C-alpha positions in Angstrom: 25.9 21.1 -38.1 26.7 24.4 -38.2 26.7 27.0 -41.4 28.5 29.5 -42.6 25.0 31.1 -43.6 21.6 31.3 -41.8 19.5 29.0 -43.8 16.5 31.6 -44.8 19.5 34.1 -45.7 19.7 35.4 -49.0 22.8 35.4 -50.1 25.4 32.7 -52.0 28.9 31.3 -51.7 30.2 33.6 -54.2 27.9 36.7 -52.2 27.7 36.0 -48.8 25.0 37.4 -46.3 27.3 39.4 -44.4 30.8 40.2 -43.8 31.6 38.0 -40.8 35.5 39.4 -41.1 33.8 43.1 -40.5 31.4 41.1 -37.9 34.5 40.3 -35.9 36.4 43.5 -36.2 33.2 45.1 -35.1 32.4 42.7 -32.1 35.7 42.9 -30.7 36.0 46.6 -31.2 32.7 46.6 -28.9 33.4 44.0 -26.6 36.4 46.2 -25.8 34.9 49.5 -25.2 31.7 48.2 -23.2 34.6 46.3 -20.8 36.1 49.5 -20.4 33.6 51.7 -20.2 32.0 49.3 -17.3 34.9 49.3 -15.6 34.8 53.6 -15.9 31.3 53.5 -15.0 31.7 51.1 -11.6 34.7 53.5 -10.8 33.0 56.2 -10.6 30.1 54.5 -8.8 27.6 54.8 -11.1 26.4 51.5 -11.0 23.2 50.9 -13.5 25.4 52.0 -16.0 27.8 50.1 -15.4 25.8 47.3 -15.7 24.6 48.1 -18.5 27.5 48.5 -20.3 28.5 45.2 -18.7 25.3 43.4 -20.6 26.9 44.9 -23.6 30.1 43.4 -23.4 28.6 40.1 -22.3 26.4 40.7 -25.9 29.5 41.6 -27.4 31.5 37.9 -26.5 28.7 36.3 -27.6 28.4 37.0 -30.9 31.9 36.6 -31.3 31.7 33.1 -30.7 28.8 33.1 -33.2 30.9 34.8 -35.5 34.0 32.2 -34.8 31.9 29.2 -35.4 30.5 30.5 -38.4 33.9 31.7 -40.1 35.3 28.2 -39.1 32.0 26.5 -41.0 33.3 28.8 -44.3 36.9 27.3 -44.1 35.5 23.8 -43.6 33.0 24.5 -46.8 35.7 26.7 -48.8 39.5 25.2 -48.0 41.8 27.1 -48.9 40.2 31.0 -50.0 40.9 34.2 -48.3 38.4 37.1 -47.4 38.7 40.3 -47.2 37.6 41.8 -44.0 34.5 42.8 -46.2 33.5 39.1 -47.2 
């Protein structure tokens, strides 16, 4: 079953552990400039980094899944509320 929370996590339903709207915003925002800066970086042949950046993006999607699955575990436990982008 998956959690909105970490189990170990300190943190509450009224406090949460951390901003998972924030989380998104900030994932996205990353997954976009690593894709782009990859594709730059292959462009101009200069491959490692490219790569690199490439890793980054692939980091990037992943966590937004994590972040997805955990936001939709909130509105299963919470039906109903609205957060903030800082909740």
């Amino acid at each position: 079953m998956t959690r909105s929370q970490p189990r170990r996590a300190r943190g509450t339903v009224g406090h949460a552990y951390s901003a998972l709207n924030l989380r998104l915003v900030l994932a996205a925002f990353g997954l976009v400039t690593m894709t782009l800066f990859a594709v730059l970086a292959f462009r101009a042949e200069v491959v490692w980094l490219g790569v690199v950046c490439a890793l980054f993006a692939v980091v990037a999607a992943v966590d937004l899944v994590v972040i997805q699955r955990r936001r939709a575990a909130r509105r299963r436990e919470e039906p109903g509320t609205k957060h903030s982008l800082f909740e």
